[in-house]
XYZ file of C-alpha atoms in Angstrom:
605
model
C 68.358 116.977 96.456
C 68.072 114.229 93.950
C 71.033 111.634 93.155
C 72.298 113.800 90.069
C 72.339 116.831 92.116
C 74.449 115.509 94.892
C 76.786 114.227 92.069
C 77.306 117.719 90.275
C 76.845 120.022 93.521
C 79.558 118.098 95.611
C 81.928 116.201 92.895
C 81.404 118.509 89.970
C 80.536 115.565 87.548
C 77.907 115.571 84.974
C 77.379 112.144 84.434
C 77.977 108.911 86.605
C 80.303 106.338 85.591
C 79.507 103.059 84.191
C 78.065 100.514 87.045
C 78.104 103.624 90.048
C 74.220 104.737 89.627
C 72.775 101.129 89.547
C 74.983 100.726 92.737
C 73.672 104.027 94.134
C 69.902 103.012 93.462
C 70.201 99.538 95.152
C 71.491 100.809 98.329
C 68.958 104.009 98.434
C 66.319 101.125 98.503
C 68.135 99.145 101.109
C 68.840 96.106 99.092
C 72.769 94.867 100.043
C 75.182 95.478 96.712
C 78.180 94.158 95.656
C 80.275 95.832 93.300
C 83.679 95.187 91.606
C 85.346 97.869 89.881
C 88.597 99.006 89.016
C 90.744 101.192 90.909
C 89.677 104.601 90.005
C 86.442 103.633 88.613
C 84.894 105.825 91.542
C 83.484 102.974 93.848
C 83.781 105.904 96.824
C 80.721 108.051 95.409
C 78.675 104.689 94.952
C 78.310 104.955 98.789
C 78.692 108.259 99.707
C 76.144 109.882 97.513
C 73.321 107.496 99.335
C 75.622 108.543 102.095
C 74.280 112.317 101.760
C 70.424 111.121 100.703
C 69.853 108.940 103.511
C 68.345 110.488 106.977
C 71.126 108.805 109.480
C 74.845 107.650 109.555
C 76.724 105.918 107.040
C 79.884 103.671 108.729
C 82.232 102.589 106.439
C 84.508 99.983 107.215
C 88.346 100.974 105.723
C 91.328 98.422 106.398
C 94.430 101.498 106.650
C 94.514 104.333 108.445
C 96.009 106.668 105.331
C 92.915 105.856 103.101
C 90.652 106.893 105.691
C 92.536 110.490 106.256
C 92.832 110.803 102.776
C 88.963 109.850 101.943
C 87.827 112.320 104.814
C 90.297 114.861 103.788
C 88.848 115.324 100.431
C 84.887 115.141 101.453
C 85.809 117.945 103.531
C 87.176 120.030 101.234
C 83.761 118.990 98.828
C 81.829 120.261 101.559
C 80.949 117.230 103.517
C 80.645 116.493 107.036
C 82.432 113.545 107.665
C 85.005 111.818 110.105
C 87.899 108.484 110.903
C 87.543 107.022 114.220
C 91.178 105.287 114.050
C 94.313 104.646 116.278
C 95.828 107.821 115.094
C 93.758 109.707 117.121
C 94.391 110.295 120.665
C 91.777 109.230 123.748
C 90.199 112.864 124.103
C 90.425 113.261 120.335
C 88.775 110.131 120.096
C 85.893 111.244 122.467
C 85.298 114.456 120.975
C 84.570 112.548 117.807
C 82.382 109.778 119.364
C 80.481 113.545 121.047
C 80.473 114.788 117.879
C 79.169 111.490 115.708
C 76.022 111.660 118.545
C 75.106 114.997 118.072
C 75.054 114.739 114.461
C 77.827 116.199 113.083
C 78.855 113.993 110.488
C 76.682 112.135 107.543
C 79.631 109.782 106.853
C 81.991 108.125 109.168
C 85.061 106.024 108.622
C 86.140 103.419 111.217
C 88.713 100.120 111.324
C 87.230 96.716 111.211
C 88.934 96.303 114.781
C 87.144 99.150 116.314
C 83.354 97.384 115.777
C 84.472 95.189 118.779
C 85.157 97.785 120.896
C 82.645 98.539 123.719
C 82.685 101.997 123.227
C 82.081 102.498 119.404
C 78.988 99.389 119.948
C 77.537 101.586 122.399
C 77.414 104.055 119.961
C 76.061 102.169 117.246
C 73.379 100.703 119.276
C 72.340 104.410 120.037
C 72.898 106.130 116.370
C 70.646 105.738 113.653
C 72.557 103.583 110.988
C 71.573 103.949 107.821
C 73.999 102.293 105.705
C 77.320 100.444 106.077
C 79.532 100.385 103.198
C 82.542 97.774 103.325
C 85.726 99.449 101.415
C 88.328 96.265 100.212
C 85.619 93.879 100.972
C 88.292 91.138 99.598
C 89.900 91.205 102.594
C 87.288 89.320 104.142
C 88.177 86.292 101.970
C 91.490 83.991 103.145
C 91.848 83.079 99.322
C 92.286 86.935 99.186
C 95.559 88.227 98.874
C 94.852 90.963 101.535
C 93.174 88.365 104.436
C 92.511 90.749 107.483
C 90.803 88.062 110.212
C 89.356 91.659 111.696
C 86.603 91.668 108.393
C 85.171 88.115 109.588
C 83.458 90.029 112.577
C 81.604 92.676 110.231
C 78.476 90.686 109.799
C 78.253 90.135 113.919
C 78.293 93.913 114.182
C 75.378 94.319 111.724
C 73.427 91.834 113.140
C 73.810 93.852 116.266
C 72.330 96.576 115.489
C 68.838 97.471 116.528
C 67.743 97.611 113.070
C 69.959 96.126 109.969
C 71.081 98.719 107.446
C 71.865 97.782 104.175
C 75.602 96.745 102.931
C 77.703 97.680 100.503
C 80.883 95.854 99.366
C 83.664 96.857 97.095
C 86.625 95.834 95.862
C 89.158 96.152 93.038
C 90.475 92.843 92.421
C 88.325 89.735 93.197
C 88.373 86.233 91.325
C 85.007 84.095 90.708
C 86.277 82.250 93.951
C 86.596 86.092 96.491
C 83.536 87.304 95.050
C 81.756 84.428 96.219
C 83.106 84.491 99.735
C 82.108 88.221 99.933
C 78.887 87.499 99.754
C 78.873 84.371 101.905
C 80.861 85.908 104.614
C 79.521 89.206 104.671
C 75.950 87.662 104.733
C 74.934 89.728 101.834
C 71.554 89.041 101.034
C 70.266 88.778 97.398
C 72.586 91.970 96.651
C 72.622 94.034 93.574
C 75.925 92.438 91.890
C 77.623 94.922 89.659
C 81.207 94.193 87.307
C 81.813 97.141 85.802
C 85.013 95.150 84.525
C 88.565 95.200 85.379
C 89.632 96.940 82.287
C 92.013 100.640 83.152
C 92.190 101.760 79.266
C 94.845 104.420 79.963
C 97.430 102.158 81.832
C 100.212 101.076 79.473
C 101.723 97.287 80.288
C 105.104 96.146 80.347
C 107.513 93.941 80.938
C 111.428 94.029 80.955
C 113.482 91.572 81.520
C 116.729 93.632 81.977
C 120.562 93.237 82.554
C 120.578 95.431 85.260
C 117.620 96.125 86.926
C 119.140 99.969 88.149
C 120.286 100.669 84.745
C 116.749 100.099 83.385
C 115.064 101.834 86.225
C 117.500 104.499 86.170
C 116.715 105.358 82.609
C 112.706 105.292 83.038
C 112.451 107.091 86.024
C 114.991 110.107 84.442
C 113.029 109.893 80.853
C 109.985 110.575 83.169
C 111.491 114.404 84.230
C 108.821 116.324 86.688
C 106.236 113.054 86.938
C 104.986 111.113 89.966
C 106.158 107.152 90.496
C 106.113 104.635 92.236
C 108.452 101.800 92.417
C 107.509 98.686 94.056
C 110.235 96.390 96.225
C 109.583 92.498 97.625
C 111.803 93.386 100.559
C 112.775 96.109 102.895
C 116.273 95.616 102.018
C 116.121 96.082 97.966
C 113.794 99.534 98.911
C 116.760 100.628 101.396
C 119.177 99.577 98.195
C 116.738 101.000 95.794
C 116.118 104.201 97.177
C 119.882 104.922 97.962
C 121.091 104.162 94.560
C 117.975 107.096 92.841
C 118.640 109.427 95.779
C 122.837 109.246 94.648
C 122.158 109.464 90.832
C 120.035 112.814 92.058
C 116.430 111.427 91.849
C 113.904 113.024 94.291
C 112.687 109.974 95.862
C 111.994 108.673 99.245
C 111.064 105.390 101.027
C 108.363 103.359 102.850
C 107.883 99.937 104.348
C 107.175 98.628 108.051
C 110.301 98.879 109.335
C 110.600 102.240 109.721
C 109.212 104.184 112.525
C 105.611 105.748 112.441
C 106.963 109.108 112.313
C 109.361 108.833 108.848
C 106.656 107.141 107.414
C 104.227 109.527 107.718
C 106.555 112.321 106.693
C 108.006 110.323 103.661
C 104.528 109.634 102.678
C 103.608 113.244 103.074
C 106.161 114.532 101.315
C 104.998 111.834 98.292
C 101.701 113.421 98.635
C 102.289 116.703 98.705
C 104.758 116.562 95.788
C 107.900 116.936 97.571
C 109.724 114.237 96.112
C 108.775 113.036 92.941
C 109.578 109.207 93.514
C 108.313 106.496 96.244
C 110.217 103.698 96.560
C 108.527 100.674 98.715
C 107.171 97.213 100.059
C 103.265 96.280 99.177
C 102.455 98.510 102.738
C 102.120 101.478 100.573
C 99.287 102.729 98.710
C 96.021 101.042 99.897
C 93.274 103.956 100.041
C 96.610 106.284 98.948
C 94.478 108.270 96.504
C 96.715 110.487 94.851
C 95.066 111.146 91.446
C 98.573 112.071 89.151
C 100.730 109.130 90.025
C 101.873 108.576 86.464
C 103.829 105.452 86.300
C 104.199 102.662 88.554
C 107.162 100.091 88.473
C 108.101 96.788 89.759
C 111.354 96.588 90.783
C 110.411 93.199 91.678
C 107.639 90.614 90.591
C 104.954 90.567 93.045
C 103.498 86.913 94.318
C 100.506 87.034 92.608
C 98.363 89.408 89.596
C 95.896 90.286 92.151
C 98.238 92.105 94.030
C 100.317 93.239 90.643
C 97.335 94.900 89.220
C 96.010 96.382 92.577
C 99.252 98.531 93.016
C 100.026 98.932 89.150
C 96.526 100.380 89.100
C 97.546 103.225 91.761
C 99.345 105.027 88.116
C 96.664 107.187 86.467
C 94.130 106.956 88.688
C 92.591 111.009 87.064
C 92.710 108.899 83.599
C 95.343 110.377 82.069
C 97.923 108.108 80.219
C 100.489 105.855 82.462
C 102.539 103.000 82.837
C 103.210 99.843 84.247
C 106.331 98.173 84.067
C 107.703 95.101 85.328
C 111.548 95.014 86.025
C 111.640 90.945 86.001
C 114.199 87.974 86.637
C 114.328 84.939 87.539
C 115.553 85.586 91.267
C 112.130 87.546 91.770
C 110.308 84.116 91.653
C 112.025 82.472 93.749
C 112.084 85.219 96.277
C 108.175 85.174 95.599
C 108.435 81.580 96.517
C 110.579 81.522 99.770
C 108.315 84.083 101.112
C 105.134 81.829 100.557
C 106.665 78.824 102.218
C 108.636 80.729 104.913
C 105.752 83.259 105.749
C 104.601 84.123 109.168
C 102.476 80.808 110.233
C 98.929 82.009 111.146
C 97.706 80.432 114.307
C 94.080 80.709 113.542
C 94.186 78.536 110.831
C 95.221 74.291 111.318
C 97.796 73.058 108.699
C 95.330 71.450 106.383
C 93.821 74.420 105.431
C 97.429 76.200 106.080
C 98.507 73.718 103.192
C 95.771 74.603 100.954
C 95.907 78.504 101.226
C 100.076 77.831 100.945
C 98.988 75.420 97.399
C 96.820 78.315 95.826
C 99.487 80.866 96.424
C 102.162 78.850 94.555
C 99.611 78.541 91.617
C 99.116 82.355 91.969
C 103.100 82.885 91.985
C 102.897 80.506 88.083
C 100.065 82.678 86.852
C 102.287 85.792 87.515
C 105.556 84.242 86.101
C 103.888 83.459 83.297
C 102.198 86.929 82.814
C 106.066 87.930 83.077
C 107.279 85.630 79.565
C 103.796 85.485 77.866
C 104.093 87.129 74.385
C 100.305 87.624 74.424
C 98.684 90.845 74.996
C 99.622 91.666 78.502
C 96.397 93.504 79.110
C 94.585 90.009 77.750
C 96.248 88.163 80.372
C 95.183 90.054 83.112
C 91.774 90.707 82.424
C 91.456 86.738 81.521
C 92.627 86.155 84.490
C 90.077 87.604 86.583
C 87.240 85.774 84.149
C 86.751 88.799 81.818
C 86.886 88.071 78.125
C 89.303 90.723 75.871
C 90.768 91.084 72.698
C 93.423 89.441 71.708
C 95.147 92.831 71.132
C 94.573 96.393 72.933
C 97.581 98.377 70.503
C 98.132 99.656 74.501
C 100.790 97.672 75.973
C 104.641 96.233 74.799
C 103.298 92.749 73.332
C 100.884 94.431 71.256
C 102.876 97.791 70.211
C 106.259 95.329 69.177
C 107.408 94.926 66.345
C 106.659 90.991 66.162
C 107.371 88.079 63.696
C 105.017 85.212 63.411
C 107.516 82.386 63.850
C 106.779 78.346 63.091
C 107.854 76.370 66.180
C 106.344 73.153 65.166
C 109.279 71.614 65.469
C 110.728 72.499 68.754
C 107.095 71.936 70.428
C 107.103 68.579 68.827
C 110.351 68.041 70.841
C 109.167 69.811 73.956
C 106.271 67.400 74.182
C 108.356 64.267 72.935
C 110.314 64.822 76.200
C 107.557 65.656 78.346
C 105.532 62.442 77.577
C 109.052 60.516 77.690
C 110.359 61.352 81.041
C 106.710 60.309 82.182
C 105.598 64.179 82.706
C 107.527 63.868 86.626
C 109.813 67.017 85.816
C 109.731 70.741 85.588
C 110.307 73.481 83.295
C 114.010 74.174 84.585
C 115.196 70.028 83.941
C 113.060 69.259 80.916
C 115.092 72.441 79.294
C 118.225 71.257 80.638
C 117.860 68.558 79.216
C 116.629 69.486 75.308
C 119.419 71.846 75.144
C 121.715 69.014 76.757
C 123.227 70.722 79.353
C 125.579 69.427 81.941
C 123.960 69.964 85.638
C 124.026 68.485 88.940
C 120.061 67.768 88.227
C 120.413 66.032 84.621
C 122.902 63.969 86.259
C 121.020 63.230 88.916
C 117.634 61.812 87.094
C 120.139 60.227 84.605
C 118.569 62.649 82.338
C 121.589 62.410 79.316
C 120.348 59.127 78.811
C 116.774 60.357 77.662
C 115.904 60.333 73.745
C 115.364 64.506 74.153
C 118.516 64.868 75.503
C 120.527 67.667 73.433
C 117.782 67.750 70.652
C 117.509 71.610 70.802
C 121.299 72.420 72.047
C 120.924 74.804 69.166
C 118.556 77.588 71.187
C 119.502 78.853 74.447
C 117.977 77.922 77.545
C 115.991 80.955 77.264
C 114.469 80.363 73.895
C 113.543 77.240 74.893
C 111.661 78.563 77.596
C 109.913 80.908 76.067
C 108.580 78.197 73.512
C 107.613 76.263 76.763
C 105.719 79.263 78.156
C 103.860 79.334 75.212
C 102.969 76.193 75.021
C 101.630 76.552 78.866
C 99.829 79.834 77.133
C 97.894 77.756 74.783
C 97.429 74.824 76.816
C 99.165 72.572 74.963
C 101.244 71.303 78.051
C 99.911 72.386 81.862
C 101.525 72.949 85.352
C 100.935 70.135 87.445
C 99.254 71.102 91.742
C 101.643 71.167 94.351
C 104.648 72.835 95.887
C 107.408 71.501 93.228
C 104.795 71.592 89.841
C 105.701 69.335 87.381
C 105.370 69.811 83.497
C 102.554 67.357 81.897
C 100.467 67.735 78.194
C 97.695 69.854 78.429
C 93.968 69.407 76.912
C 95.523 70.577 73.628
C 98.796 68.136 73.172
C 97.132 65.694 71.042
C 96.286 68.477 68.507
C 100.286 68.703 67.951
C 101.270 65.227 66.547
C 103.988 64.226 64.227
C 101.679 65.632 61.183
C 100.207 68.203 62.300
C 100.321 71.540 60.814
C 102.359 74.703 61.665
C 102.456 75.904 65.191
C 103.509 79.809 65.116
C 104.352 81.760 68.256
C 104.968 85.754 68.190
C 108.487 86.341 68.506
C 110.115 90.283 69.028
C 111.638 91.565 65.739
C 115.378 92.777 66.803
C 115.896 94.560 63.515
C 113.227 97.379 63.995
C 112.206 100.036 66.577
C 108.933 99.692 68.582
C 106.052 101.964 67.208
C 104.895 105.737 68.892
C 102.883 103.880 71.666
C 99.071 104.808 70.805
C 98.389 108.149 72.595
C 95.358 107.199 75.020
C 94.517 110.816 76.208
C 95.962 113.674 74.326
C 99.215 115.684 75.983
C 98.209 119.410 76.015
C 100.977 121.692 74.040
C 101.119 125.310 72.959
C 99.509 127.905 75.599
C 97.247 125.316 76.990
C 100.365 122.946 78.441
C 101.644 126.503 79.086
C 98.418 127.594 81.275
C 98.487 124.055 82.536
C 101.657 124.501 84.698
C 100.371 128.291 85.990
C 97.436 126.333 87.419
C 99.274 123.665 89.155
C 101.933 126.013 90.029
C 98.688 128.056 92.147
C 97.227 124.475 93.364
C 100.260 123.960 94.950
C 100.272 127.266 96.935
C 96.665 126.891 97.924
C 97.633 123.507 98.879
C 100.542 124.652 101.215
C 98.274 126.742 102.866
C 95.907 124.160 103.593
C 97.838 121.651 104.420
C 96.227 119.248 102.010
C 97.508 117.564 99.187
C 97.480 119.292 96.002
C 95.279 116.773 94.517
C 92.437 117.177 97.211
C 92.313 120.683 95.767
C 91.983 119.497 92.065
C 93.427 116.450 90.249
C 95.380 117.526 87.484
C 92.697 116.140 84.580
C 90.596 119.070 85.999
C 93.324 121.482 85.730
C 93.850 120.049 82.043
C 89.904 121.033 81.204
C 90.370 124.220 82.592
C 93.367 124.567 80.532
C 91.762 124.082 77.510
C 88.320 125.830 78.140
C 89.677 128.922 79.748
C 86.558 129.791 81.783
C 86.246 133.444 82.206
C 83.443 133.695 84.602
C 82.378 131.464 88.040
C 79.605 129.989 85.916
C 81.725 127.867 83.373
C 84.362 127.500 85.772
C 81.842 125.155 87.686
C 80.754 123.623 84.656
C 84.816 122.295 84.626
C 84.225 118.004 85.934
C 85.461 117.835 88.979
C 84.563 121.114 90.057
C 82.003 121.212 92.862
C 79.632 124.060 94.077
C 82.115 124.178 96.897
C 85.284 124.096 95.471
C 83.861 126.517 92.810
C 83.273 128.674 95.815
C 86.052 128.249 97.413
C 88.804 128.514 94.922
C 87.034 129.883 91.762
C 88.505 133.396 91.984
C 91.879 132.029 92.216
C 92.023 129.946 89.606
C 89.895 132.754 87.306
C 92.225 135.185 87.955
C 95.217 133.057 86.980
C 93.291 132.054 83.740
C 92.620 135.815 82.934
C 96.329 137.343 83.575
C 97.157 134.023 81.797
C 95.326 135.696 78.629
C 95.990 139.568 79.829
């Protein structure tokens, strides 16, 4: 079978994505690859169609447990031999695998970066024919990653091991300049095929909220949201214990996950997220790596996370079938300076000495600003992000709150003028929280304590709140007029574009939210079906689900629901054109195609 054949016979797709066939052609010819693409961009088939072309074994290296049930889950139900050598498995389990793997069973086998060291699994390596080892969340080989995992430093040791070096392939999600380059180095990649399909998820809606209440505000998304999947994001086991008790007593279907609780309830809280139990998942960063449920359509942030790499990894778990979701941020002030006790309190890591413990502890405090300021930025939100991670963007994308607000262009000249008076007059040694005590001449312990009251800025702008003046500061940071000076306590100073703000300069406007009109219809990414198709629609998933019950798979193993949505709107009437559906395989089409025909045609009857 050729490359395109694989694709259509065993995924049902047409066409590959941007970035997946020059990944797929690279490894085929056993040149190492490194690839970053967004979540959902479809890294998975860049390695497991060579996978099914190549004559041996392809290992790939996962870092959870739940992505590599949920990965083998679905190639089985495409029709592909394939296994997880993991901790969940018991000893004779684990043996009859290892048989298995020998004899040939499976073309694709998923395994734990701890279990390469194991004398068991090397002995099987050394014996197998390797063709190809693919490295899933290669970032978490890098400690300037925000996913470190010590266990991915022995990869490379493992390959070098082996009686004959397959190629590698290594993907990720979110990387900076500064990750991708320890990929390589660390993995020992050698002159790979380098592919960026961007960062850039064009259905995801962005916002943030700075609310009274954060349980009001969540309260009222997740019940405008009737019948759809979300997730909701906590810093701490305690706020998703107080979280999920406060939607479970206002009659939400939700549920909870984090480390604390015992193996068992996570599992079955995470399989009754999966299999569409409950509607709502409420918990810590240790859900959703590898979770790849396909019609997860909103994701919120109860709390600010430490850092955009991590905000835009589990943001990007909404929509992952394409189909339009959001991401909102539920922020306050508190959130960064939970952020920030966690970074300086964390668990110390005894593999690393305190100099470069000091250094890894510096970056993540500049990670925490990057994120606060993503939080009061009044640019595009998307902008931000993708800047962020070195790609360039529009200033607009008419796709997330900044951009779809009704805004006023409003002259600040003069209260940047006074914002940088101050700055260069207290000798640029304070931050953001004194210098705007001080302009709007308030009264605290700290301006009494630097004598602050007797500066020339003191009370200039007592006429805007602390929070306007703020926001004119972030703003300023946003345009690099002033910067963020290094270290733990970072100090305000004038940035590479002060001097271009003097006394006669000209106006300085700054996008400001209108309070007198209503936001604008958000710009419809992917088209809602209505009429009999959104009717049809819900017959179809209401007959996934029962196939899925019987299984005991999730329902979107069977089909994601932008596959039901095609089928919805084409109507196929025989098992040809239901095949011709994307995302419908020769062996799904087999499998379920009767089912799903018949429903069409008593649909129409």
């Amino acid at each position: 079978m050729t490359k395109e054949e694989i694709l259509k016979t065993y995924y049902g797709y047409d066409a590959f994505r941007p970035g997946q066939e020059a990944m797929i052609d690279a490894l085929l010819s056993g040149r190492d690859a490194l690839a970053i693409m967004p979540t959902g961009a479809g890294k998975s088939v860049c390695y497991q169609v060579p996978a099914l072309l190549l004559p041996g074994i392809t290992l790939v290296v996962s870092p959870l447990v739940s992505l590599m049930r949920d990965q083998v889950t679905a190639l089985v139900q495409m029709g592909v031999p394939a296994a997880f050598l993991n901790s969940t498995l018991t000893y004779r389990q684990y043996l009859l695998a290892l048989d298995r793997a020998r004899d040939g069973w499976y073309k694709i086998i998923y395994v734990a970066p701890e279990r390469l060291e194991t004398d068991g699994f090397r002995a099987f390596a050394q014996a197998a024919q390797i063709s190809l080892v693919a490295v899933d969340e290669a970032h978490c080989i890098s400690q300037w990653g925000q996913d470190f995992r010590p266990s991915y430093l022995n990869i490379p040791d493992f390959v070098a091991s082996l009686p004959q070096r397959p190629p590698i392939g290594a993907f990720t999600a979110t990387a900076t300049p500064e990750v991708r380059d320890d990929i390589r180095r660390l993995l020992k990649l050698e002159h790979p095929a380098m592919v960026t399909t961007g960062f850039d998820r064009e259905n995801l809606y962005f916002e943030v909220q700075e609310p009274r209440s954060k349980q009001t505000a969540l309260l009222e998304l997740v019940r405008s949201r009737p019948g759809k999947c979300g997730i909701v994001y906590c810093s701490t086991r305690r706020a998703v214990e107080d979280v999920c008790a406060f939607l479970q007593g206002e009659g939400m279907s939700a549920t909870r996950y984090h480390a604390g609780l015992d193996a068992e309830e996570r599992r079955k809280n995470q399989e009754d997220f999966l299999f569409d139990r409950v509607q709502v998942m409420v918990a810590t960063n240790a859900f959703g790596m590898g979770i790849d449920k396909s019609d997860v359509r909103y994701v919120i942030h109860y709390n600010m996370p430490k850092d955009l790499e991590s905000y835009y990894q589990e943001a990007g778990r909404a929509g992952r079938d394409g189909a339009p979701s959001s991401c909102i941020l539920l922020y306050s002030g508190q959130d960064v300076r939970t952020a920030r006790f966690l970074i300086e309190h964390g668990e110390p890591r005894e593999d690393l000495d305190e100099r470069t413990l000091e250094r890894l502890r510096e970056r993540d405090l500049q990670r925490l600003r990057r994120m606060a300021g993503y939080c009061g930025t009044r640019r595009c939100l998307r902008q931000y992000i993708l800047e962020y991670f070195g790609e360039r963007a529009p200033e607009h994308c008419d796709a997330c709150y900044n951009c779809l607000h009704n805004f006023q262009e409003v002259d600040v000249s003069a209260e940047a003028r006074a914002i940088l008076r101050c700055v260069a007059q207290t000798g640029q040694h304070f931050g953001i929280g004194v210098i705007t005590e001080t302009l709007c001449g308030a009264d605290t312990d700290k301006v009494r304590k630097y004598h602050m009251d007797q500066e020339p800025g003191y009370g200039v702008l007592r006429d805007f709140t602390q929070k306007e003046v703020r926001e004119r500061i972030q703003f300023l940071l946003d345009e690099g007029i002033l910067a963020l000076s290094g270290g733990p306590y970072p100090v305000l100073e004038l940035g590479e574009r002060s001097a271009e703000i003097g006394e006669d300069g000209g106006p300085l406007t700054m996008r400001m939210l209108r309070e007198d009109r209503p936001a604008p219809v958000k710009k419809a990414v992917q088209a809602e079906l209505d009429g009999p198709a959104a009717e049809l629609f819900q017959h179809l998933r209401a007959l996934r689900a029962r196939i899925a019950r019987m299984q005991g798979v999730p329902a979107y193993v069977v089909f994601t629901d932008k596959t039901l949505r095609e089928m919805a709107l084409t109507q196929p009437t025989d098992l040809r054109a239901f095949q011709a559906v994307s995302g419908v395989g020769a062996s799904k089409a087999e499998r379920y195609g009767r089912q799903f025909l018949a429903e069409i045609a008593a649909f129409e009857g």
